[in-house]
């Protein structure tokens, strides 16, 4: 429990340091002083815990302050809104490919001022034409105007400037000219992984017809760029968008499904633990080990570990330790919507999974032959208790058909992934072999695309809710989490009195 409290204190410290703009050295000094005080007063447990909580909170704030990108005379953002410039830099991330172009993050290393090239630093987000395709590690020379990202028009609106600033990006460019100088200038391992993923994408697109091929690329490789907008809309309306990407929500539910499959095969969970955990991380490396996929793998692993331990306290400790580790690596992760939804969905499964299943056991779904439907609905409903309010606050789209759509579609995801992976491996060896092996994958992928289309076309499938204030969202979490903690306390008291 103490570890959970300290992890929460760390994240609160990050949030407060951001809100109050606390200076780095003050936070370091405060954290060190509080740590020394906790050591001196170690014979007073409650006071020591309070001092440790404040110490860790200050340390979290210091971590955020240390991660701030300093502005220097060489910062590329100093040239924003000053007309055309010529810059050189390296593609720092896997480009995001869109229907009408590609968005590329460039780590700038030099800028041309007059007739001379001078050192420069910082990241820019460049929008380039769809072709030629650019790749991680490409060194480019761009000519165009640097602009400052737009800020929110009014309080409460999405602030694109803040969103990019949390990624260390303060400049935009839509270059008039883009020239490739050199390739393979990035980290060799990342380059190899991303090139391998791109080759896998090309193989899947040649093995399957559309839109099933694009769906396979999304499910297996986490790339949505080739999925038609109409298909994306259908999955959004039906509340099944988590199927399309490699997200914490997706891997969390699939991990639970894999354990259910192991139970159905009468395989002991102790024996299934390591194969499932290894499968998650082998898959993570296979699809490129990008930050998004790494976060998803961490959250999926937490579910596997939690189910293996079969002790709620250990599962919760693992979850908060993972959140601490991810925010230690990058404190700006705390504001990442994917991280927030992943953490909330995982916590929701831990807190409400058994209760949701117990309620469903009182319905006609208790029949043994409906185990598949009950398990899918349990995972869907339990995960949404904490994740759905944040989705509604951020996007306002409430899918009324989501429970039914997930029951019908979600059980097909593991099979679609399994047979899609088999077809992909076969296609990487010999394309005609992969095309023959892709037939079973096509059947499951077609079930998903057609299911999303049929459910999404229902006139009452989803409604758009009006915006609501942040305090209402926080009040919901306070009530729901408070009621859960109260129930846990009552259970512990009952267990103590009736051993």
Short mmCIF file of C-alpha atoms in Angstrom, two decimals:
data_model
loop_
_atom_site.label_atom_id
_atom_site.label_comp_id
_atom_site.label_asym_id
_atom_site.label_seq_id
_atom_site.Cartn_x
_atom_site.Cartn_y
_atom_site.Cartn_z
CA UNK A 1 0.00 0.00 0.00
CA UNK A 2 2.85 2.37 0.82
CA UNK A 3 4.29 1.91 -2.67
CA UNK A 4 0.94 2.81 -4.22
CA UNK A 5 0.71 5.97 -2.09
CA UNK A 6 4.23 7.00 -3.12
CA UNK A 7 3.50 6.39 -6.82
CA UNK A 8 0.37 8.56 -6.55
CA UNK A 9 2.40 11.24 -4.76
CA UNK A 10 4.96 11.17 -7.58
CA UNK A 11 2.28 11.77 -10.25
CA UNK A 12 0.56 14.48 -8.18
CA UNK A 13 3.94 16.19 -7.83
CA UNK A 14 4.35 16.16 -11.62
CA UNK A 15 0.90 17.67 -12.08
CA UNK A 16 1.41 20.39 -9.46
CA UNK A 17 4.84 21.35 -10.80
CA UNK A 18 3.28 21.80 -14.23
CA UNK A 19 0.32 23.81 -12.93
CA UNK A 20 2.39 26.05 -10.63
CA UNK A 21 5.54 26.26 -12.83
CA UNK A 22 7.77 25.39 -9.90
CA UNK A 23 11.54 25.87 -10.49
CA UNK A 24 13.83 22.85 -10.72
CA UNK A 25 16.36 23.68 -8.02
CA UNK A 26 13.69 24.55 -5.46
CA UNK A 27 12.08 21.17 -6.07
CA UNK A 28 15.40 19.33 -5.81
CA UNK A 29 16.26 21.12 -2.57
CA UNK A 30 12.79 20.47 -1.16
CA UNK A 31 12.90 16.79 -2.07
CA UNK A 32 16.37 16.36 -0.53
CA UNK A 33 15.37 18.20 2.66
CA UNK A 34 12.19 16.21 3.10
CA UNK A 35 14.07 12.97 2.47
CA UNK A 36 16.63 13.80 5.15
CA UNK A 37 13.84 14.75 7.56
CA UNK A 38 12.10 11.41 6.90
CA UNK A 39 15.35 9.60 7.63
CA UNK A 40 15.92 11.52 10.88
CA UNK A 41 12.33 10.93 12.04
CA UNK A 42 12.18 7.28 11.01
CA UNK A 43 11.03 6.30 14.51
CA UNK A 44 7.73 8.15 13.94
CA UNK A 45 6.00 6.03 11.25
CA UNK A 46 3.12 8.35 10.38
CA UNK A 47 5.25 11.49 10.25
CA UNK A 48 7.91 9.63 8.27
CA UNK A 49 5.31 8.48 5.72
CA UNK A 50 4.01 12.05 5.35
CA UNK A 51 7.53 13.37 4.79
CA UNK A 52 8.24 10.60 2.28
CA UNK A 53 5.04 11.43 0.39
CA UNK A 54 6.06 15.10 0.17
CA UNK A 55 9.62 14.10 -0.75
CA UNK A 56 8.46 11.88 -3.63
CA UNK A 57 5.97 14.53 -4.80
CA UNK A 58 8.78 17.10 -4.95
CA UNK A 59 10.97 14.57 -6.78
CA UNK A 60 8.22 14.02 -9.35
CA UNK A 61 7.96 17.76 -9.88
CA UNK A 62 11.73 17.97 -10.25
CA UNK A 63 11.64 15.23 -12.89
CA UNK A 64 9.13 17.25 -14.91
CA UNK A 65 11.13 20.47 -14.53
CA UNK A 66 14.32 18.67 -15.61
CA UNK A 67 12.53 17.45 -18.74
CA UNK A 68 11.56 20.95 -19.87
CA UNK A 69 13.12 21.96 -23.18
CA UNK A 70 15.25 25.06 -22.50
CA UNK A 71 15.14 27.94 -24.96
CA UNK A 72 18.59 28.92 -26.20
CA UNK A 73 19.87 31.19 -28.98
CA UNK A 74 20.17 28.07 -31.16
CA UNK A 75 16.57 26.94 -30.58
CA UNK A 76 14.81 26.59 -33.91
CA UNK A 77 11.61 28.07 -32.44
CA UNK A 78 13.37 31.45 -32.33
CA UNK A 79 12.86 31.57 -36.12
CA UNK A 80 9.09 31.01 -35.98
CA UNK A 81 6.98 33.38 -38.09
CA UNK A 82 10.04 35.07 -39.60
CA UNK A 83 9.70 34.00 -43.24
CA UNK A 84 11.32 31.22 -45.22
CA UNK A 85 14.31 29.41 -43.75
CA UNK A 86 16.45 26.46 -44.83
CA UNK A 87 17.06 23.75 -42.24
CA UNK A 88 18.64 20.33 -42.00
CA UNK A 89 17.71 17.57 -39.62
CA UNK A 90 16.96 13.89 -39.12
CA UNK A 91 13.54 12.21 -39.01
CA UNK A 92 13.28 11.42 -35.29
CA UNK A 93 10.15 9.22 -35.28
CA UNK A 94 8.32 6.87 -37.58
CA UNK A 95 6.37 9.23 -39.90
CA UNK A 96 2.60 9.30 -39.61
CA UNK A 97 1.22 8.56 -43.05
CA UNK A 98 -2.07 10.19 -44.01
CA UNK A 99 -4.25 9.95 -47.09
CA UNK A 100 -2.98 13.30 -48.41
CA UNK A 101 0.54 13.44 -46.98
CA UNK A 102 2.85 12.45 -44.14
CA UNK A 103 3.66 14.18 -40.87
CA UNK A 104 7.30 13.96 -39.94
CA UNK A 105 9.06 14.99 -36.72
CA UNK A 106 12.46 16.47 -37.57
CA UNK A 107 15.30 16.84 -35.06
CA UNK A 108 16.98 19.95 -36.44
CA UNK A 109 20.78 20.13 -36.37
CA UNK A 110 21.54 23.18 -38.54
CA UNK A 111 19.95 26.20 -40.18
CA UNK A 112 21.14 28.36 -43.04
CA UNK A 113 21.52 32.01 -42.09
CA UNK A 114 22.79 34.07 -45.00
CA UNK A 115 25.45 32.06 -46.83
CA UNK A 116 26.52 29.92 -43.87
CA UNK A 117 25.09 26.91 -42.07
CA UNK A 118 24.98 27.33 -38.30
CA UNK A 119 24.13 24.88 -35.48
CA UNK A 120 20.49 24.68 -34.43
CA UNK A 121 18.46 22.48 -32.11
CA UNK A 122 14.88 21.51 -31.44
CA UNK A 123 12.06 19.52 -33.00
CA UNK A 124 9.69 20.62 -35.75
CA UNK A 125 6.60 18.91 -37.17
CA UNK A 126 6.73 19.00 -40.95
CA UNK A 127 3.86 18.13 -43.29
CA UNK A 128 5.24 16.58 -46.47
CA UNK A 129 3.61 15.20 -49.65
CA UNK A 130 2.54 11.55 -49.56
CA UNK A 131 5.40 10.60 -51.90
CA UNK A 132 8.28 10.07 -51.78
CA UNK A 133 7.89 8.24 -48.49
CA UNK A 134 10.19 9.32 -45.71
CA UNK A 135 11.51 7.01 -43.00
CA UNK A 136 12.96 7.19 -39.53
CA UNK A 137 16.64 8.15 -39.77
CA UNK A 138 16.36 10.05 -43.08
CA UNK A 139 18.39 13.25 -43.08
CA UNK A 140 16.43 15.95 -44.91
CA UNK A 141 16.97 19.50 -46.07
CA UNK A 142 13.76 21.54 -45.91
CA UNK A 143 12.95 25.01 -47.18
CA UNK A 144 9.88 26.86 -45.95
CA UNK A 145 8.39 29.03 -43.24
CA UNK A 146 8.34 27.97 -39.59
CA UNK A 147 5.08 28.76 -37.81
CA UNK A 148 3.93 28.63 -34.20
CA UNK A 149 1.25 26.02 -33.43
CA UNK A 150 -2.17 27.47 -32.78
CA UNK A 151 -3.40 27.92 -29.24
CA UNK A 152 -6.90 27.15 -27.99
CA UNK A 153 -9.49 29.68 -29.16
CA UNK A 154 -11.12 29.70 -25.72
CA UNK A 155 -10.63 27.97 -22.35
CA UNK A 156 -11.63 24.31 -22.43
CA UNK A 157 -10.94 23.83 -26.16
CA UNK A 158 -8.24 21.52 -27.42
CA UNK A 159 -4.92 23.37 -27.28
CA UNK A 160 -2.73 22.16 -30.15
CA UNK A 161 0.18 24.31 -29.00
CA UNK A 162 0.24 22.73 -25.54
CA UNK A 163 -0.27 19.25 -27.03
CA UNK A 164 2.83 19.62 -29.22
CA UNK A 165 4.83 21.35 -26.48
CA UNK A 166 4.41 18.27 -24.30
CA UNK A 167 6.21 16.36 -27.07
CA UNK A 168 8.95 18.99 -27.21
CA UNK A 169 7.68 20.44 -30.52
CA UNK A 170 7.29 24.22 -30.82
CA UNK A 171 7.44 24.77 -34.60
CA UNK A 172 5.46 23.68 -37.66
CA UNK A 173 6.53 23.69 -41.30
CA UNK A 174 4.91 22.88 -44.61
CA UNK A 175 8.07 23.06 -46.73
CA UNK A 176 8.13 24.26 -50.30
CA UNK A 177 11.08 21.96 -50.97
CA UNK A 178 12.30 18.77 -49.28
CA UNK A 179 15.53 17.03 -50.28
CA UNK A 180 16.95 13.75 -48.98
CA UNK A 181 20.58 14.12 -47.93
CA UNK A 182 21.28 10.72 -46.34
CA UNK A 183 19.48 7.64 -44.98
CA UNK A 184 19.90 5.44 -41.93
CA UNK A 185 21.04 8.21 -39.61
CA UNK A 186 18.96 7.01 -36.67
CA UNK A 187 19.54 4.29 -34.09
CA UNK A 188 20.37 1.05 -35.97
CA UNK A 189 18.04 -1.15 -33.88
CA UNK A 190 15.06 1.19 -34.19
CA UNK A 191 15.76 1.59 -37.90
CA UNK A 192 15.79 -2.17 -38.41
CA UNK A 193 12.58 -2.70 -36.42
CA UNK A 194 10.67 0.05 -38.23
CA UNK A 195 11.87 -1.09 -41.65
CA UNK A 196 10.78 -4.62 -40.79
CA UNK A 197 7.36 -3.33 -39.75
CA UNK A 198 7.02 -1.39 -42.99
CA UNK A 199 7.86 -4.52 -44.97
CA UNK A 200 5.23 -6.41 -42.97
CA UNK A 201 2.70 -3.69 -43.83
CA UNK A 202 3.40 -4.08 -47.53
CA UNK A 203 3.00 -7.86 -47.30
CA UNK A 204 -0.38 -7.63 -45.53
CA UNK A 205 -1.66 -5.13 -48.10
CA UNK A 206 -0.81 -7.60 -50.87
CA UNK A 207 -2.28 -10.63 -49.09
CA UNK A 208 -5.78 -9.35 -48.32
CA UNK A 209 -8.43 -7.29 -50.09
CA UNK A 210 -9.57 -3.94 -48.76
CA UNK A 211 -10.74 -2.93 -46.21
CA UNK A 212 -9.68 -6.16 -44.48
CA UNK A 213 -6.01 -5.56 -45.39
CA UNK A 214 -6.03 -2.11 -43.80
CA UNK A 215 -7.76 -3.53 -40.74
CA UNK A 216 -5.10 -6.25 -40.44
CA UNK A 217 -2.38 -3.60 -40.62
CA UNK A 218 -4.09 -1.68 -37.82
CA UNK A 219 -4.66 -4.67 -35.56
CA UNK A 220 -1.30 -6.37 -36.10
CA UNK A 221 1.04 -3.42 -36.68
CA UNK A 222 -0.74 -0.48 -35.05
CA UNK A 223 -0.87 1.58 -38.28
CA UNK A 224 -4.19 3.25 -39.09
CA UNK A 225 -3.11 5.38 -42.03
CA UNK A 226 -4.50 3.04 -44.69
CA UNK A 227 -7.88 2.38 -43.01
CA UNK A 228 -10.65 4.17 -44.97
CA UNK A 229 -12.40 7.02 -43.14
CA UNK A 230 -15.75 5.27 -43.53
CA UNK A 231 -14.45 2.18 -41.72
CA UNK A 232 -12.92 4.33 -38.97
CA UNK A 233 -16.27 6.05 -38.50
CA UNK A 234 -18.09 2.72 -38.16
CA UNK A 235 -15.70 1.51 -35.46
CA UNK A 236 -15.94 4.85 -33.66
CA UNK A 237 -19.74 4.85 -33.66
CA UNK A 238 -19.88 1.28 -32.34
CA UNK A 239 -17.37 1.93 -29.54
CA UNK A 240 -14.92 -0.62 -30.93
CA UNK A 241 -12.11 1.71 -32.03
CA UNK A 242 -9.80 0.04 -29.52
CA UNK A 243 -9.75 -2.97 -31.87
CA UNK A 244 -8.04 -0.96 -34.63
CA UNK A 245 -4.87 0.02 -32.83
CA UNK A 246 -2.29 -1.54 -30.57
CA UNK A 247 -3.35 0.23 -27.41
CA UNK A 248 -3.26 -0.58 -23.73
CA UNK A 249 -7.00 -1.13 -23.85
CA UNK A 250 -6.65 -3.52 -26.78
CA UNK A 251 -3.82 -5.60 -25.30
CA UNK A 252 -5.48 -5.55 -21.88
CA UNK A 253 -8.64 -7.12 -23.24
CA UNK A 254 -6.74 -9.53 -25.47
CA UNK A 255 -4.56 -10.60 -22.53
CA UNK A 256 -7.68 -11.35 -20.55
CA UNK A 257 -9.05 -13.29 -23.54
CA UNK A 258 -5.83 -15.32 -23.76
CA UNK A 259 -6.16 -16.30 -20.13
CA UNK A 260 -9.77 -17.26 -20.75
CA UNK A 261 -8.59 -19.38 -23.68
CA UNK A 262 -6.04 -21.05 -21.41
CA UNK A 263 -8.81 -21.78 -18.91
CA UNK A 264 -10.94 -23.28 -21.66
CA UNK A 265 -8.04 -25.53 -22.65
CA UNK A 266 -7.74 -26.64 -18.99
CA UNK A 267 -4.25 -25.15 -18.87
CA UNK A 268 -3.12 -24.03 -15.44
CA UNK A 269 -2.66 -20.28 -15.17
CA UNK A 270 0.75 -20.83 -13.63
CA UNK A 271 1.84 -22.63 -16.81
CA UNK A 272 0.14 -20.13 -19.14
CA UNK A 273 1.74 -17.09 -17.48
CA UNK A 274 5.17 -17.12 -19.13
CA UNK A 275 4.01 -18.04 -22.68
CA UNK A 276 1.44 -15.22 -22.65
CA UNK A 277 3.90 -12.69 -21.22
CA UNK A 278 6.59 -13.67 -23.73
CA UNK A 279 4.06 -13.50 -26.58
CA UNK A 280 3.23 -9.89 -25.66
CA UNK A 281 6.87 -8.76 -25.72
CA UNK A 282 7.89 -10.72 -28.80
CA UNK A 283 4.94 -9.12 -30.53
CA UNK A 284 6.01 -5.69 -29.23
CA UNK A 285 9.44 -6.09 -30.80
CA UNK A 286 7.89 -7.44 -33.99
CA UNK A 287 5.74 -4.35 -34.60
CA UNK A 288 8.55 -1.89 -33.94
CA UNK A 289 8.61 -1.21 -30.18
CA UNK A 290 7.37 2.37 -30.66
CA UNK A 291 6.49 4.34 -27.47
CA UNK A 292 2.76 3.72 -28.02
CA UNK A 293 3.25 -0.01 -28.43
CA UNK A 294 5.65 -0.16 -25.47
CA UNK A 295 3.02 1.50 -23.28
CA UNK A 296 0.40 -0.95 -24.51
CA UNK A 297 2.72 -3.88 -23.80
CA UNK A 298 3.38 -2.64 -20.28
CA UNK A 299 -0.34 -2.37 -19.56
CA UNK A 300 -1.06 -5.75 -21.10
CA UNK A 301 1.73 -7.28 -19.03
CA UNK A 302 0.21 -5.80 -15.89
CA UNK A 303 -3.04 -7.63 -16.54
CA UNK A 304 -1.18 -10.90 -17.12
CA UNK A 305 0.89 -10.44 -13.96
CA UNK A 306 -2.18 -9.42 -11.95
CA UNK A 307 -4.10 -12.50 -13.04
CA UNK A 308 -1.08 -14.69 -12.32
CA UNK A 309 -0.66 -13.31 -8.80
CA UNK A 310 -4.38 -13.63 -8.06
CA UNK A 311 -3.84 -11.18 -5.23
CA UNK A 312 -5.45 -7.76 -5.74
CA UNK A 313 -2.87 -5.91 -3.62
CA UNK A 314 0.01 -7.19 -5.75
CA UNK A 315 -1.85 -6.43 -8.97
CA UNK A 316 -2.49 -2.83 -7.90
CA UNK A 317 1.13 -2.42 -6.83
CA UNK A 318 2.26 -3.63 -10.25
CA UNK A 319 -0.07 -1.18 -12.01
CA UNK A 320 1.12 1.85 -10.06
CA UNK A 321 4.75 0.78 -10.34
CA UNK A 322 4.34 0.68 -14.13
CA UNK A 323 2.72 4.14 -14.14
CA UNK A 324 5.61 5.44 -12.02
CA UNK A 325 8.18 3.89 -14.37
CA UNK A 326 6.55 5.37 -17.48
CA UNK A 327 6.31 8.85 -15.97
CA UNK A 328 9.89 8.55 -14.68
CA UNK A 329 11.05 7.85 -18.24
CA UNK A 330 8.90 10.66 -19.67
CA UNK A 331 6.88 12.78 -17.20
CA UNK A 332 4.84 14.27 -20.05
CA UNK A 333 3.28 10.80 -20.43
CA UNK A 334 0.91 11.83 -17.64
CA UNK A 335 -1.00 14.01 -20.14
CA UNK A 336 -1.06 11.42 -22.91
CA UNK A 337 -4.65 10.34 -23.61
CA UNK A 338 -3.53 6.85 -24.56
CA UNK A 339 -1.71 6.46 -21.24
CA UNK A 340 -4.68 7.76 -19.30
CA UNK A 341 -7.15 5.41 -21.01
CA UNK A 342 -4.77 2.46 -20.70
CA UNK A 343 -4.25 3.03 -16.98
CA UNK A 344 -7.95 3.63 -16.32
CA UNK A 345 -9.06 0.59 -18.31
CA UNK A 346 -6.56 -1.64 -16.52
CA UNK A 347 -7.51 -0.27 -13.11
CA UNK A 348 -11.17 -0.68 -13.99
CA UNK A 349 -10.65 -4.36 -14.86
CA UNK A 350 -8.89 -4.92 -11.53
CA UNK A 351 -11.54 -3.08 -9.52
CA UNK A 352 -14.76 -4.11 -11.23
CA UNK A 353 -13.95 -7.21 -13.27
CA UNK A 354 -15.10 -9.78 -10.72
CA UNK A 355 -18.15 -7.76 -9.72
CA UNK A 356 -19.21 -7.29 -13.34
CA UNK A 357 -18.82 -11.00 -14.01
CA UNK A 358 -20.83 -11.83 -10.89
CA UNK A 359 -23.68 -9.61 -12.11
CA UNK A 360 -23.63 -11.20 -15.55
CA UNK A 361 -23.74 -14.65 -13.96
CA UNK A 362 -27.24 -13.72 -12.74
CA UNK A 363 -28.39 -13.23 -16.32
CA UNK A 364 -29.01 -15.79 -19.09
CA UNK A 365 -25.32 -15.37 -19.94
CA UNK A 366 -24.45 -17.73 -17.07
CA UNK A 367 -24.95 -20.71 -19.39
CA UNK A 368 -21.70 -22.53 -20.13
CA UNK A 369 -22.07 -22.31 -23.90
CA UNK A 370 -22.21 -18.50 -23.57
CA UNK A 371 -18.88 -18.19 -21.75
CA UNK A 372 -17.36 -16.41 -24.76
CA UNK A 373 -20.07 -13.72 -24.72
CA UNK A 374 -19.96 -13.27 -20.96
CA UNK A 375 -16.18 -12.90 -20.92
CA UNK A 376 -16.18 -10.35 -23.75
CA UNK A 377 -18.98 -8.36 -22.14
CA UNK A 378 -17.29 -8.52 -18.73
CA UNK A 379 -14.06 -7.10 -20.10
CA UNK A 380 -15.89 -4.41 -22.08
CA UNK A 381 -18.20 -3.21 -19.31
CA UNK A 382 -15.61 -3.42 -16.54
CA UNK A 383 -13.02 -1.46 -18.55
CA UNK A 384 -15.51 1.27 -19.44
CA UNK A 385 -16.53 2.07 -15.86
CA UNK A 386 -13.44 4.25 -15.46
CA UNK A 387 -12.37 4.80 -19.09
CA UNK A 388 -15.70 5.83 -20.67
CA UNK A 389 -16.22 9.06 -18.66
CA UNK A 390 -12.84 10.37 -19.85
CA UNK A 391 -13.74 9.49 -23.45
CA UNK A 392 -17.03 11.35 -23.08
CA UNK A 393 -15.29 14.36 -21.55
CA UNK A 394 -12.70 14.49 -24.33
CA UNK A 395 -14.83 13.56 -27.36
CA UNK A 396 -18.49 13.52 -26.31
CA UNK A 397 -19.35 10.45 -28.40
CA UNK A 398 -21.47 7.91 -26.48
CA UNK A 399 -21.93 4.62 -28.29
CA UNK A 400 -25.24 3.01 -27.24
CA UNK A 401 -24.50 -0.07 -29.31
CA UNK A 402 -21.02 -0.62 -27.82
CA UNK A 403 -21.88 -3.44 -25.35
CA UNK A 404 -23.64 -5.51 -28.02
CA UNK A 405 -21.06 -4.69 -30.70
CA UNK A 406 -18.20 -5.72 -28.40
CA UNK A 407 -19.91 -8.99 -27.50
CA UNK A 408 -20.33 -9.84 -31.17
CA UNK A 409 -16.99 -8.55 -32.43
CA UNK A 410 -14.44 -8.76 -29.63
CA UNK A 411 -14.22 -12.58 -29.49
CA UNK A 412 -13.09 -12.51 -33.13
CA UNK A 413 -10.07 -10.30 -32.43
CA UNK A 414 -7.71 -12.98 -31.03
CA UNK A 415 -8.50 -15.27 -33.98
CA UNK A 416 -8.05 -12.42 -36.46
CA UNK A 417 -4.68 -11.62 -34.89
CA UNK A 418 -3.61 -15.28 -34.77
CA UNK A 419 -4.46 -16.15 -38.37
CA UNK A 420 -3.31 -12.72 -39.57
CA UNK A 421 0.07 -13.32 -37.94
CA UNK A 422 0.31 -16.77 -39.51
CA UNK A 423 -0.47 -15.30 -42.94
CA UNK A 424 2.05 -12.52 -42.38
CA UNK A 425 4.84 -14.92 -41.47
CA UNK A 426 3.98 -17.08 -44.47
CA UNK A 427 3.92 -14.04 -46.75
CA UNK A 428 7.29 -12.84 -45.49
CA UNK A 429 8.70 -16.22 -46.52
CA UNK A 430 6.84 -16.52 -49.84
CA UNK A 431 4.00 -14.21 -50.86
CA UNK A 432 1.78 -16.84 -52.57
CA UNK A 433 1.98 -18.97 -49.40
CA UNK A 434 0.87 -16.03 -47.32
CA UNK A 435 -2.04 -15.32 -49.66
CA UNK A 436 -3.31 -18.89 -49.21
CA UNK A 437 -2.83 -18.72 -45.44
CA UNK A 438 -4.69 -15.39 -45.31
CA UNK A 439 -8.09 -16.98 -46.06
CA UNK A 440 -8.97 -17.78 -42.39
CA UNK A 441 -7.76 -14.32 -41.36
CA UNK A 442 -9.99 -12.76 -44.03
CA UNK A 443 -13.08 -14.47 -42.59
CA UNK A 444 -12.49 -13.06 -39.10
CA UNK A 445 -11.48 -9.63 -40.40
CA UNK A 446 -14.59 -9.51 -42.61
CA UNK A 447 -16.68 -10.35 -39.54
CA UNK A 448 -15.17 -7.30 -37.82
CA UNK A 449 -15.57 -4.89 -40.74
CA UNK A 450 -19.09 -6.01 -41.59
CA UNK A 451 -20.11 -6.09 -37.94
CA UNK A 452 -18.90 -2.53 -37.46
CA UNK A 453 -20.70 -1.45 -40.64
CA UNK A 454 -24.03 -3.07 -39.73
CA UNK A 455 -24.03 -1.86 -36.14
CA UNK A 456 -22.71 1.57 -37.12
CA UNK A 457 -25.52 2.16 -39.61
CA UNK A 458 -28.23 1.80 -36.96
CA UNK A 459 -29.82 5.23 -36.43
CA UNK A 460 -29.60 4.98 -32.62
CA UNK A 461 -26.08 3.49 -32.51
CA UNK A 462 -24.46 6.57 -30.91
CA UNK A 463 -25.32 10.00 -29.59
CA UNK A 464 -23.20 13.12 -29.23
CA UNK A 465 -23.28 14.46 -25.69
CA UNK A 466 -22.89 18.16 -24.96
CA UNK A 467 -19.61 19.26 -23.33
CA UNK A 468 -19.55 19.04 -19.55
CA UNK A 469 -17.17 20.67 -17.05
CA UNK A 470 -14.08 19.06 -15.56
CA UNK A 471 -15.49 19.20 -12.04
CA UNK A 472 -18.31 16.87 -13.08
CA UNK A 473 -15.79 14.32 -14.39
CA UNK A 474 -13.77 14.54 -11.18
CA UNK A 475 -16.94 14.23 -9.09
CA UNK A 476 -17.84 11.02 -10.94
CA UNK A 477 -14.43 9.53 -10.23
CA UNK A 478 -14.59 10.62 -6.59
CA UNK A 479 -17.98 8.92 -6.12
CA UNK A 480 -17.18 5.73 -8.04
CA UNK A 481 -13.70 5.23 -6.60
CA UNK A 482 -14.89 6.22 -3.12
CA UNK A 483 -17.70 3.67 -3.26
CA UNK A 484 -15.24 0.98 -4.39
CA UNK A 485 -12.81 1.79 -1.57
CA UNK A 486 -15.68 1.71 0.93
CA UNK A 487 -16.75 -1.69 -0.36
CA UNK A 488 -13.16 -3.00 -0.17
CA UNK A 489 -12.91 -1.73 3.41
CA UNK A 490 -16.15 -3.49 4.35
CA UNK A 491 -14.91 -6.73 2.79
CA UNK A 492 -11.62 -6.55 4.69
CA UNK A 493 -13.48 -5.88 7.93
CA UNK A 494 -15.78 -8.83 7.28
CA UNK A 495 -12.85 -11.10 6.48
CA UNK A 496 -11.08 -10.01 9.67
CA UNK A 497 -14.12 -10.65 11.84
CA UNK A 498 -14.91 -13.96 10.10
CA UNK A 499 -11.58 -15.59 9.32
#
